[in-house]
Amino acid sequence: MRRILSAVMTLSLALGFTSGCASLKKANVGRTAAAILISDQQENQLGQQVKQELETKEKIKYLEDPVVVEYVRNVSTRLLQQANKDRQGVQWKVNVIDDPKTVNAFATPGGYLYVYTGLLLAADNEAEVAGVMGHEAGHVVGRHSAQAMMLQYGEQAVIDAALGKNTGTVTQIAASLAGTGAGLAFSRSNETEADELGAKYTSAVGYDPHALETFFQKLAAQEGKTPGVFKWLSTHPPSAERAQHINAYISQHHLTGSDLGADRLAPIKARLKK
């Protein structure tokens, strides 16, 4: 049965790279398969092990400024309350990585969210930061990280890693996320679902839901001008089709919100520049 379910999940993820209205149905198939193959407890264990690997071997440095850290966590709190409506039981943990040269954010199984200070510096307003965090929360809600890890490393390897029986896989995952290799490869259907959830969560708390799209466009326009900086684009490639879909989703679901919060982000950026 496990082999059958694994084959179904792999096929659904592969098909997710194709376009069309059936993409979200395929994402749901992948989510269901991931839920069956890896439990919430195993996801939590995997997220914790990846965190330990990031801290011990990859030597990521957390920001020590309590004002900025609290700011990021406050922005995330309302978004994650919305995310909990779509997936209950996630114990979210938000960390700020002190790396002003890297524009990136990522999430791992178990609700571990990581935001780089470079992302805060690159954003024009708080709504863009919220859009990215909402998108990453969407990956957790959709179990996309677990799906991508199983597709890249194999189902049994990921399960063993969660149980502490395969440190090699955890090392590879952590190295990939920290930037020494390719990031997790999400399918198109996964990215579409995360985009939609990100817009949904930001709108629900009053932010302009178009902020994620504007952030994509801004980074895409600057790509190539600052080599090695725009890490987030490498795992979330922008496209005209993607922007159009976000706009269509916002329109179809009558998502509203106008709060940009540029005045709230400005003093945070000033602290980071010091």
PDB file of C-alpha atoms in Angstrom:
ATOM      1  CA  MET A   1       0.000   0.000   0.000  1.00  0.00           C
ATOM      2  CA  ARG A   2       2.830   2.370   0.871  1.00  0.00           C
ATOM      3  CA  ARG A   3       4.461   1.827  -2.519  1.00  0.00           C
ATOM      4  CA  ILE A   4       1.155   2.477  -4.249  1.00  0.00           C
ATOM      5  CA  LEU A   5       0.567   5.683  -2.317  1.00  0.00           C
ATOM      6  CA  SER A   6       4.132   6.810  -2.957  1.00  0.00           C
ATOM      7  CA  ALA A   7       3.692   6.221  -6.676  1.00  0.00           C
ATOM      8  CA  VAL A   8       0.442   8.186  -6.669  1.00  0.00           C
ATOM      9  CA  MET A   9       2.083  11.080  -4.869  1.00  0.00           C
ATOM     10  CA  THR A  10       5.098  11.125  -7.172  1.00  0.00           C
ATOM     11  CA  LEU A  11       2.881  11.069 -10.249  1.00  0.00           C
ATOM     12  CA  SER A  12       0.681  13.846  -8.910  1.00  0.00           C
ATOM     13  CA  LEU A  13       3.710  16.019  -8.153  1.00  0.00           C
ATOM     14  CA  ALA A  14       5.158  15.441 -11.593  1.00  0.00           C
ATOM     15  CA  LEU A  15       1.858  16.315 -13.201  1.00  0.00           C
ATOM     16  CA  GLY A  16       1.720  19.432 -11.063  1.00  0.00           C
ATOM     17  CA  PHE A  17       4.277  21.076 -13.325  1.00  0.00           C
ATOM     18  CA  THR A  18       1.660  21.232 -16.079  1.00  0.00           C
ATOM     19  CA  SER A  19      -0.700  24.176 -16.265  1.00  0.00           C
ATOM     20  CA  GLY A  20      -4.462  24.160 -16.171  1.00  0.00           C
ATOM     21  CA  CYS A  21      -7.379  24.345 -13.748  1.00  0.00           C
ATOM     22  CA  ALA A  22      -6.676  20.825 -12.483  1.00  0.00           C
ATOM     23  CA  SER A  23      -3.401  21.890 -10.836  1.00  0.00           C
ATOM     24  CA  LEU A  24      -4.924  22.441  -7.415  1.00  0.00           C
ATOM     25  CA  LYS A  25      -6.678  19.079  -7.544  1.00  0.00           C
ATOM     26  CA  LYS A  26      -3.271  17.516  -8.098  1.00  0.00           C
ATOM     27  CA  ALA A  27      -1.897  19.532  -5.180  1.00  0.00           C
ATOM     28  CA  ASN A  28      -4.654  18.130  -2.989  1.00  0.00           C
ATOM     29  CA  VAL A  29      -3.768  14.597  -4.061  1.00  0.00           C
ATOM     30  CA  GLY A  30      -0.147  15.224  -3.126  1.00  0.00           C
ATOM     31  CA  ARG A  31      -1.184  16.730   0.208  1.00  0.00           C
ATOM     32  CA  THR A  32      -3.321  13.716   1.048  1.00  0.00           C
ATOM     33  CA  ALA A  33      -0.563  11.286   0.102  1.00  0.00           C
ATOM     34  CA  ALA A  34       1.986  13.206   2.192  1.00  0.00           C
ATOM     35  CA  ALA A  35      -0.387  13.196   5.173  1.00  0.00           C
ATOM     36  CA  ILE A  36      -0.766   9.432   4.908  1.00  0.00           C
ATOM     37  CA  LEU A  37       2.933   8.705   4.460  1.00  0.00           C
ATOM     38  CA  ILE A  38       4.327  11.186   7.019  1.00  0.00           C
ATOM     39  CA  SER A  39       2.441  11.984  10.208  1.00  0.00           C
ATOM     40  CA  ASP A  40       2.277  15.392  11.877  1.00  0.00           C
ATOM     41  CA  GLN A  41       4.587  14.073  14.573  1.00  0.00           C
ATOM     42  CA  GLN A  42       7.144  12.947  12.006  1.00  0.00           C
ATOM     43  CA  GLU A  43       6.934  16.340  10.292  1.00  0.00           C
ATOM     44  CA  ASN A  44       7.634  18.022  13.635  1.00  0.00           C
ATOM     45  CA  GLN A  45      10.597  15.729  14.248  1.00  0.00           C
ATOM     46  CA  LEU A  46      11.964  16.404  10.777  1.00  0.00           C
ATOM     47  CA  GLY A  47      11.608  20.170  11.189  1.00  0.00           C
ATOM     48  CA  GLN A  48      13.406  20.023  14.529  1.00  0.00           C
ATOM     49  CA  GLN A  49      16.246  17.946  13.117  1.00  0.00           C
ATOM     50  CA  VAL A  50      16.699  20.291  10.158  1.00  0.00           C
ATOM     51  CA  LYS A  51      16.774  23.227  12.593  1.00  0.00           C
ATOM     52  CA  GLN A  52      19.488  21.578  14.652  1.00  0.00           C
ATOM     53  CA  GLU A  53      21.488  20.866  11.515  1.00  0.00           C
ATOM     54  CA  LEU A  54      21.147  24.477  10.351  1.00  0.00           C
ATOM     55  CA  GLU A  55      22.409  25.706  13.703  1.00  0.00           C
ATOM     56  CA  THR A  56      25.250  23.244  14.304  1.00  0.00           C
ATOM     57  CA  LYS A  57      26.687  22.454  10.882  1.00  0.00           C
ATOM     58  CA  GLU A  58      25.480  25.273   8.656  1.00  0.00           C
ATOM     59  CA  LYS A  59      26.175  27.780  11.430  1.00  0.00           C
ATOM     60  CA  ILE A  60      23.271  30.048  10.587  1.00  0.00           C
ATOM     61  CA  LYS A  61      23.270  33.156  12.750  1.00  0.00           C
ATOM     62  CA  TYR A  62      20.028  34.325  14.310  1.00  0.00           C
ATOM     63  CA  LEU A  63      19.392  38.031  14.680  1.00  0.00           C
ATOM     64  CA  GLU A  64      19.837  39.136  18.279  1.00  0.00           C
ATOM     65  CA  ASP A  65      17.965  42.455  18.058  1.00  0.00           C
ATOM     66  CA  PRO A  66      14.792  41.760  20.086  1.00  0.00           C
ATOM     67  CA  VAL A  67      12.926  44.688  18.507  1.00  0.00           C
ATOM     68  CA  VAL A  68      13.283  43.333  14.973  1.00  0.00           C
ATOM     69  CA  VAL A  69      12.622  39.740  16.000  1.00  0.00           C
ATOM     70  CA  GLU A  70       9.468  40.757  17.850  1.00  0.00           C
ATOM     71  CA  TYR A  71       8.372  42.802  14.832  1.00  0.00           C
ATOM     72  CA  VAL A  72       8.679  39.806  12.503  1.00  0.00           C
ATOM     73  CA  ARG A  73       6.880  37.518  14.913  1.00  0.00           C
ATOM     74  CA  ASN A  74       4.091  40.053  15.402  1.00  0.00           C
ATOM     75  CA  VAL A  75       3.595  40.282  11.641  1.00  0.00           C
ATOM     76  CA  SER A  76       3.465  36.510  11.441  1.00  0.00           C
ATOM     77  CA  THR A  77       1.070  35.970  14.362  1.00  0.00           C
ATOM     78  CA  ARG A  78      -2.098  37.145  12.623  1.00  0.00           C
ATOM     79  CA  LEU A  79      -1.178  35.377   9.388  1.00  0.00           C
ATOM     80  CA  LEU A  80      -0.539  32.103  11.161  1.00  0.00           C
ATOM     81  CA  GLN A  81      -3.847  32.366  12.976  1.00  0.00           C
ATOM     82  CA  GLN A  82      -5.445  32.350   9.532  1.00  0.00           C
ATOM     83  CA  ALA A  83      -3.250  29.440   8.423  1.00  0.00           C
ATOM     84  CA  ASN A  84      -4.397  27.444  11.445  1.00  0.00           C
ATOM     85  CA  LYS A  85      -7.927  27.552  10.071  1.00  0.00           C
ATOM     86  CA  ASP A  86      -6.748  25.496   7.081  1.00  0.00           C
ATOM     87  CA  ARG A  87      -4.466  23.150   8.987  1.00  0.00           C
ATOM     88  CA  GLN A  88      -4.881  22.683  12.696  1.00  0.00           C
ATOM     89  CA  GLY A  89      -2.231  21.451  15.077  1.00  0.00           C
ATOM     90  CA  VAL A  90       0.822  23.187  13.575  1.00  0.00           C
ATOM     91  CA  GLN A  91       3.117  24.549  16.273  1.00  0.00           C
ATOM     92  CA  TRP A  92       4.630  27.497  14.424  1.00  0.00           C
ATOM     93  CA  LYS A  93       8.165  28.679  15.198  1.00  0.00           C
ATOM     94  CA  VAL A  94       9.420  31.870  13.536  1.00  0.00           C
ATOM     95  CA  ASN A  95      13.151  32.627  13.378  1.00  0.00           C
ATOM     96  CA  VAL A  96      15.015  35.604  11.918  1.00  0.00           C
ATOM     97  CA  ILE A  97      18.362  34.853  10.271  1.00  0.00           C
ATOM     98  CA  ASP A  98      20.952  37.627  10.387  1.00  0.00           C
ATOM     99  CA  ASP A  99      22.083  37.784   6.763  1.00  0.00           C
ATOM    100  CA  PRO A 100      21.485  41.160   5.085  1.00  0.00           C
ATOM    101  CA  LYS A 101      22.931  39.998   1.766  1.00  0.00           C
ATOM    102  CA  THR A 102      20.424  37.214   1.236  1.00  0.00           C
ATOM    103  CA  VAL A 103      16.849  37.934   0.184  1.00  0.00           C
ATOM    104  CA  ASN A 104      15.193  34.734   1.271  1.00  0.00           C
ATOM    105  CA  ALA A 105      12.618  33.011   3.455  1.00  0.00           C
ATOM    106  CA  PHE A 106      11.719  29.354   3.723  1.00  0.00           C
ATOM    107  CA  ALA A 107       9.617  26.946   5.740  1.00  0.00           C
ATOM    108  CA  THR A 108      10.244  23.370   6.795  1.00  0.00           C
ATOM    109  CA  PRO A 109       7.879  20.625   7.971  1.00  0.00           C
ATOM    110  CA  GLY A 110       6.479  21.153  11.440  1.00  0.00           C
ATOM    111  CA  GLY A 111       5.828  24.875  10.985  1.00  0.00           C
ATOM    112  CA  TYR A 112       9.378  26.210  11.167  1.00  0.00           C
ATOM    113  CA  LEU A 113       9.539  29.567   9.337  1.00  0.00           C
ATOM    114  CA  TYR A 114      12.822  31.336   8.650  1.00  0.00           C
ATOM    115  CA  VAL A 115      13.065  34.950   7.470  1.00  0.00           C
ATOM    116  CA  TYR A 116      16.349  36.545   6.420  1.00  0.00           C
ATOM    117  CA  THR A 117      17.109  40.148   7.332  1.00  0.00           C
ATOM    118  CA  GLY A 118      17.938  40.657   3.653  1.00  0.00           C
ATOM    119  CA  LEU A 119      14.259  40.077   2.870  1.00  0.00           C
ATOM    120  CA  LEU A 120      13.228  42.800   5.307  1.00  0.00           C
ATOM    121  CA  LEU A 121      15.698  45.197   3.706  1.00  0.00           C
ATOM    122  CA  ALA A 122      14.521  44.370   0.187  1.00  0.00           C
ATOM    123  CA  ALA A 123      10.811  44.846   0.905  1.00  0.00           C
ATOM    124  CA  ASP A 124       9.238  48.239   0.361  1.00  0.00           C
ATOM    125  CA  ASN A 125       6.506  47.730   2.909  1.00  0.00           C
ATOM    126  CA  GLU A 126       5.178  45.383   5.584  1.00  0.00           C
ATOM    127  CA  ALA A 127       2.554  43.933   3.255  1.00  0.00           C
ATOM    128  CA  GLU A 128       5.303  42.508   1.038  1.00  0.00           C
ATOM    129  CA  VAL A 129       6.943  40.870   4.054  1.00  0.00           C
ATOM    130  CA  ALA A 130       3.552  39.486   5.086  1.00  0.00           C
ATOM    131  CA  GLY A 131       2.907  38.243   1.559  1.00  0.00           C
ATOM    132  CA  VAL A 132       6.123  36.233   1.536  1.00  0.00           C
ATOM    133  CA  MET A 133       5.481  34.844   5.019  1.00  0.00           C
ATOM    134  CA  GLY A 134       1.903  33.983   4.082  1.00  0.00           C
ATOM    135  CA  HIS A 135       3.196  32.167   1.016  1.00  0.00           C
ATOM    136  CA  GLU A 136       5.684  30.172   3.091  1.00  0.00           C
ATOM    137  CA  ALA A 137       2.968  29.346   5.620  1.00  0.00           C
ATOM    138  CA  GLY A 138       0.949  28.092   2.671  1.00  0.00           C
ATOM    139  CA  HIS A 139       3.714  25.609   1.882  1.00  0.00           C
ATOM    140  CA  VAL A 140       3.395  24.217   5.418  1.00  0.00           C
ATOM    141  CA  VAL A 141      -0.402  24.114   5.278  1.00  0.00           C
ATOM    142  CA  GLY A 142      -0.232  22.249   1.969  1.00  0.00           C
ATOM    143  CA  ARG A 143       2.496  19.890   3.253  1.00  0.00           C
ATOM    144  CA  HIS A 144       4.565  20.966   0.254  1.00  0.00           C
ATOM    145  CA  SER A 145       7.941  20.723   2.001  1.00  0.00           C
ATOM    146  CA  ALA A 146       7.276  17.134   3.005  1.00  0.00           C
ATOM    147  CA  GLN A 147       6.166  16.331  -0.547  1.00  0.00           C
ATOM    148  CA  ALA A 148       9.227  17.979  -2.100  1.00  0.00           C
ATOM    149  CA  MET A 149      11.615  16.252   0.302  1.00  0.00           C
ATOM    150  CA  MET A 150      10.125  12.827  -0.429  1.00  0.00           C
ATOM    151  CA  LEU A 151      10.306  13.484  -4.147  1.00  0.00           C
ATOM    152  CA  GLN A 152      13.931  14.652  -3.981  1.00  0.00           C
ATOM    153  CA  TYR A 153      15.343  12.268  -1.375  1.00  0.00           C
ATOM    154  CA  GLY A 154      12.910   9.360  -1.322  1.00  0.00           C
ATOM    155  CA  GLU A 155      10.043   8.516   1.015  1.00  0.00           C
ATOM    156  CA  GLN A 156      11.933   6.098   3.250  1.00  0.00           C
ATOM    157  CA  ALA A 157      14.967   8.381   3.526  1.00  0.00           C
ATOM    158  CA  VAL A 158      12.790  11.257   4.739  1.00  0.00           C
ATOM    159  CA  ILE A 159      10.902   9.056   7.213  1.00  0.00           C
ATOM    160  CA  ASP A 160      14.197   7.683   8.549  1.00  0.00           C
ATOM    161  CA  ALA A 161      15.527  11.237   8.822  1.00  0.00           C
ATOM    162  CA  ALA A 162      12.503  12.248  10.884  1.00  0.00           C
ATOM    163  CA  LEU A 163      13.195   9.323  13.207  1.00  0.00           C
ATOM    164  CA  GLY A 164      16.861  10.207  13.529  1.00  0.00           C
ATOM    165  CA  LYS A 165      18.017   7.177  11.563  1.00  0.00           C
ATOM    166  CA  ASN A 166      19.357   9.020   8.515  1.00  0.00           C
ATOM    167  CA  THR A 167      21.490  12.012   9.412  1.00  0.00           C
ATOM    168  CA  GLY A 168      22.883  12.164   5.886  1.00  0.00           C
ATOM    169  CA  THR A 169      19.539  13.187   4.429  1.00  0.00           C
ATOM    170  CA  VAL A 170      19.039  15.826   7.119  1.00  0.00           C
ATOM    171  CA  THR A 171      22.488  17.208   6.325  1.00  0.00           C
ATOM    172  CA  GLN A 172      21.633  17.447   2.625  1.00  0.00           C
ATOM    173  CA  ILE A 173      18.323  19.168   3.328  1.00  0.00           C
ATOM    174  CA  ALA A 174      19.893  21.697   5.700  1.00  0.00           C
ATOM    175  CA  ALA A 175      22.756  22.439   3.302  1.00  0.00           C
ATOM    176  CA  SER A 176      20.265  22.973   0.511  1.00  0.00           C
ATOM    177  CA  LEU A 177      18.123  25.363   2.544  1.00  0.00           C
ATOM    178  CA  ALA A 178      21.139  27.266   3.859  1.00  0.00           C
ATOM    179  CA  GLY A 179      22.244  28.003   0.325  1.00  0.00           C
ATOM    180  CA  THR A 180      25.038  25.537  -0.402  1.00  0.00           C
ATOM    181  CA  GLY A 181      22.879  23.666  -2.870  1.00  0.00           C
ATOM    182  CA  ALA A 182      19.579  23.881  -4.713  1.00  0.00           C
ATOM    183  CA  GLY A 183      16.556  24.657  -2.595  1.00  0.00           C
ATOM    184  CA  LEU A 184      13.487  22.494  -2.362  1.00  0.00           C
ATOM    185  CA  ALA A 185      11.866  22.048  -5.752  1.00  0.00           C
ATOM    186  CA  PHE A 186       8.164  22.745  -5.430  1.00  0.00           C
ATOM    187  CA  SER A 187       5.820  21.728  -8.229  1.00  0.00           C
ATOM    188  CA  ARG A 188       3.827  24.347 -10.095  1.00  0.00           C
ATOM    189  CA  SER A 189       0.640  23.228  -8.365  1.00  0.00           C
ATOM    190  CA  ASN A 190       2.349  23.625  -4.977  1.00  0.00           C
ATOM    191  CA  GLU A 191       3.500  27.132  -5.841  1.00  0.00           C
ATOM    192  CA  THR A 192       0.043  28.041  -7.125  1.00  0.00           C
ATOM    193  CA  GLU A 193      -1.585  26.863  -3.929  1.00  0.00           C
ATOM    194  CA  ALA A 194       0.957  28.730  -1.773  1.00  0.00           C
ATOM    195  CA  ASP A 195       0.413  31.910  -3.811  1.00  0.00           C
ATOM    196  CA  GLU A 196      -3.324  31.648  -3.299  1.00  0.00           C
ATOM    197  CA  LEU A 197      -3.045  30.913   0.396  1.00  0.00           C
ATOM    198  CA  GLY A 198      -0.590  33.781   0.833  1.00  0.00           C
ATOM    199  CA  ALA A 199      -3.024  36.197  -0.817  1.00  0.00           C
ATOM    200  CA  LYS A 200      -5.881  34.786   1.246  1.00  0.00           C
ATOM    201  CA  TYR A 201      -4.070  35.118   4.580  1.00  0.00           C
ATOM    202  CA  THR A 202      -2.764  38.644   3.947  1.00  0.00           C
ATOM    203  CA  SER A 203      -6.170  39.862   2.803  1.00  0.00           C
ATOM    204  CA  ALA A 204      -7.869  38.308   5.833  1.00  0.00           C
ATOM    205  CA  VAL A 205      -5.833  40.495   8.186  1.00  0.00           C
ATOM    206  CA  GLY A 206      -6.182  43.670   6.133  1.00  0.00           C
ATOM    207  CA  TYR A 207      -3.002  43.733   4.045  1.00  0.00           C
ATOM    208  CA  ASP A 208      -3.077  44.491   0.331  1.00  0.00           C
ATOM    209  CA  PRO A 209      -3.189  40.979  -1.196  1.00  0.00           C
ATOM    210  CA  HIS A 210      -1.373  42.243  -4.308  1.00  0.00           C
ATOM    211  CA  ALA A 211       1.804  42.770  -2.272  1.00  0.00           C
ATOM    212  CA  LEU A 212       3.202  39.290  -3.011  1.00  0.00           C
ATOM    213  CA  GLU A 213       2.885  39.897  -6.737  1.00  0.00           C
ATOM    214  CA  THR A 214       4.556  43.319  -6.531  1.00  0.00           C
ATOM    215  CA  PHE A 215       7.417  41.826  -4.531  1.00  0.00           C
ATOM    216  CA  PHE A 216       7.891  39.146  -7.201  1.00  0.00           C
ATOM    217  CA  GLN A 217       7.958  41.752  -9.944  1.00  0.00           C
ATOM    218  CA  LYS A 218      10.419  43.992  -8.100  1.00  0.00           C
ATOM    219  CA  LEU A 219      12.887  41.182  -7.457  1.00  0.00           C
ATOM    220  CA  ALA A 220      12.545  39.924 -11.021  1.00  0.00           C
ATOM    221  CA  ALA A 221      13.342  43.406 -12.350  1.00  0.00           C
ATOM    222  CA  GLN A 222      16.522  43.533 -10.260  1.00  0.00           C
ATOM    223  CA  GLU A 223      17.618  39.958 -10.879  1.00  0.00           C
ATOM    224  CA  GLY A 224      21.088  39.801 -12.369  1.00  0.00           C
ATOM    225  CA  LYS A 225      22.039  43.252 -11.118  1.00  0.00           C
ATOM    226  CA  THR A 226      23.077  41.957  -7.716  1.00  0.00           C
ATOM    227  CA  PRO A 227      24.485  38.429  -8.192  1.00  0.00           C
ATOM    228  CA  GLY A 228      23.763  35.873  -5.509  1.00  0.00           C
ATOM    229  CA  VAL A 229      21.357  38.046  -3.570  1.00  0.00           C
ATOM    230  CA  PHE A 230      17.917  37.012  -4.725  1.00  0.00           C
ATOM    231  CA  LYS A 231      17.866  33.487  -3.360  1.00  0.00           C
ATOM    232  CA  TRP A 232      14.094  33.445  -3.030  1.00  0.00           C
ATOM    233  CA  LEU A 233      13.691  33.774  -6.792  1.00  0.00           C
ATOM    234  CA  SER A 234      15.716  30.610  -7.374  1.00  0.00           C
ATOM    235  CA  THR A 235      13.073  28.493  -5.674  1.00  0.00           C
ATOM    236  CA  HIS A 236      10.070  30.681  -6.531  1.00  0.00           C
ATOM    237  CA  PRO A 237      10.621  31.744 -10.145  1.00  0.00           C
ATOM    238  CA  PRO A 238       8.326  34.604 -11.195  1.00  0.00           C
ATOM    239  CA  SER A 239       6.427  34.612 -14.453  1.00  0.00           C
ATOM    240  CA  ALA A 240       3.764  36.688 -16.173  1.00  0.00           C
ATOM    241  CA  GLU A 241       1.390  33.729 -15.901  1.00  0.00           C
ATOM    242  CA  ARG A 242       1.969  33.499 -12.181  1.00  0.00           C
ATOM    243  CA  ALA A 243       1.269  37.198 -11.638  1.00  0.00           C
ATOM    244  CA  GLN A 244      -1.866  36.962 -13.744  1.00  0.00           C
ATOM    245  CA  HIS A 245      -3.084  34.005 -11.710  1.00  0.00           C
ATOM    246  CA  ILE A 246      -2.597  35.827  -8.403  1.00  0.00           C
ATOM    247  CA  ASN A 247      -4.552  38.802  -9.725  1.00  0.00           C
ATOM    248  CA  ALA A 248      -7.296  36.558 -11.075  1.00  0.00           C
ATOM    249  CA  TYR A 249      -7.554  34.708  -7.767  1.00  0.00           C
ATOM    250  CA  ILE A 250      -7.820  37.972  -5.839  1.00  0.00           C
ATOM    251  CA  SER A 251     -10.558  39.162  -8.166  1.00  0.00           C
ATOM    252  CA  GLN A 252     -12.504  35.907  -8.260  1.00  0.00           C
ATOM    253  CA  HIS A 253     -12.517  35.550  -4.484  1.00  0.00           C
ATOM    254  CA  HIS A 254     -13.168  39.248  -3.863  1.00  0.00           C
ATOM    255  CA  LEU A 255     -10.120  39.607  -1.648  1.00  0.00           C
ATOM    256  CA  THR A 256      -9.736  43.063  -0.191  1.00  0.00           C
ATOM    257  CA  GLY A 257      -7.206  44.895   1.929  1.00  0.00           C
ATOM    258  CA  SER A 258      -5.271  48.110   1.533  1.00  0.00           C
ATOM    259  CA  ASP A 259      -2.819  48.160   4.428  1.00  0.00           C
ATOM    260  CA  LEU A 260       0.782  48.404   3.195  1.00  0.00           C
ATOM    261  CA  GLY A 261       2.465  49.309   6.470  1.00  0.00           C
ATOM    262  CA  ALA A 262       5.480  51.040   4.912  1.00  0.00           C
ATOM    263  CA  ASP A 263       5.629  53.349   7.948  1.00  0.00           C
ATOM    264  CA  ARG A 264       5.968  50.358  10.279  1.00  0.00           C
ATOM    265  CA  LEU A 265       8.703  48.640   8.268  1.00  0.00           C
ATOM    266  CA  ALA A 266      10.800  51.804   7.786  1.00  0.00           C
ATOM    267  CA  PRO A 267      12.172  52.004  11.362  1.00  0.00           C
ATOM    268  CA  ILE A 268      12.934  48.283  11.299  1.00  0.00           C
ATOM    269  CA  LYS A 269      14.981  48.692   8.126  1.00  0.00           C
ATOM    270  CA  ALA A 270      16.761  51.637   9.723  1.00  0.00           C
ATOM    271  CA  ARG A 271      17.750  49.489  12.724  1.00  0.00           C
ATOM    272  CA  LEU A 272      19.074  46.766  10.415  1.00  0.00           C
ATOM    273  CA  LYS A 273      21.123  49.241   8.381  1.00  0.00           C
ATOM    274  CA  LYS A 274      22.824  50.438  11.539  1.00  0.00           C
TER     275      LYS A 274
END
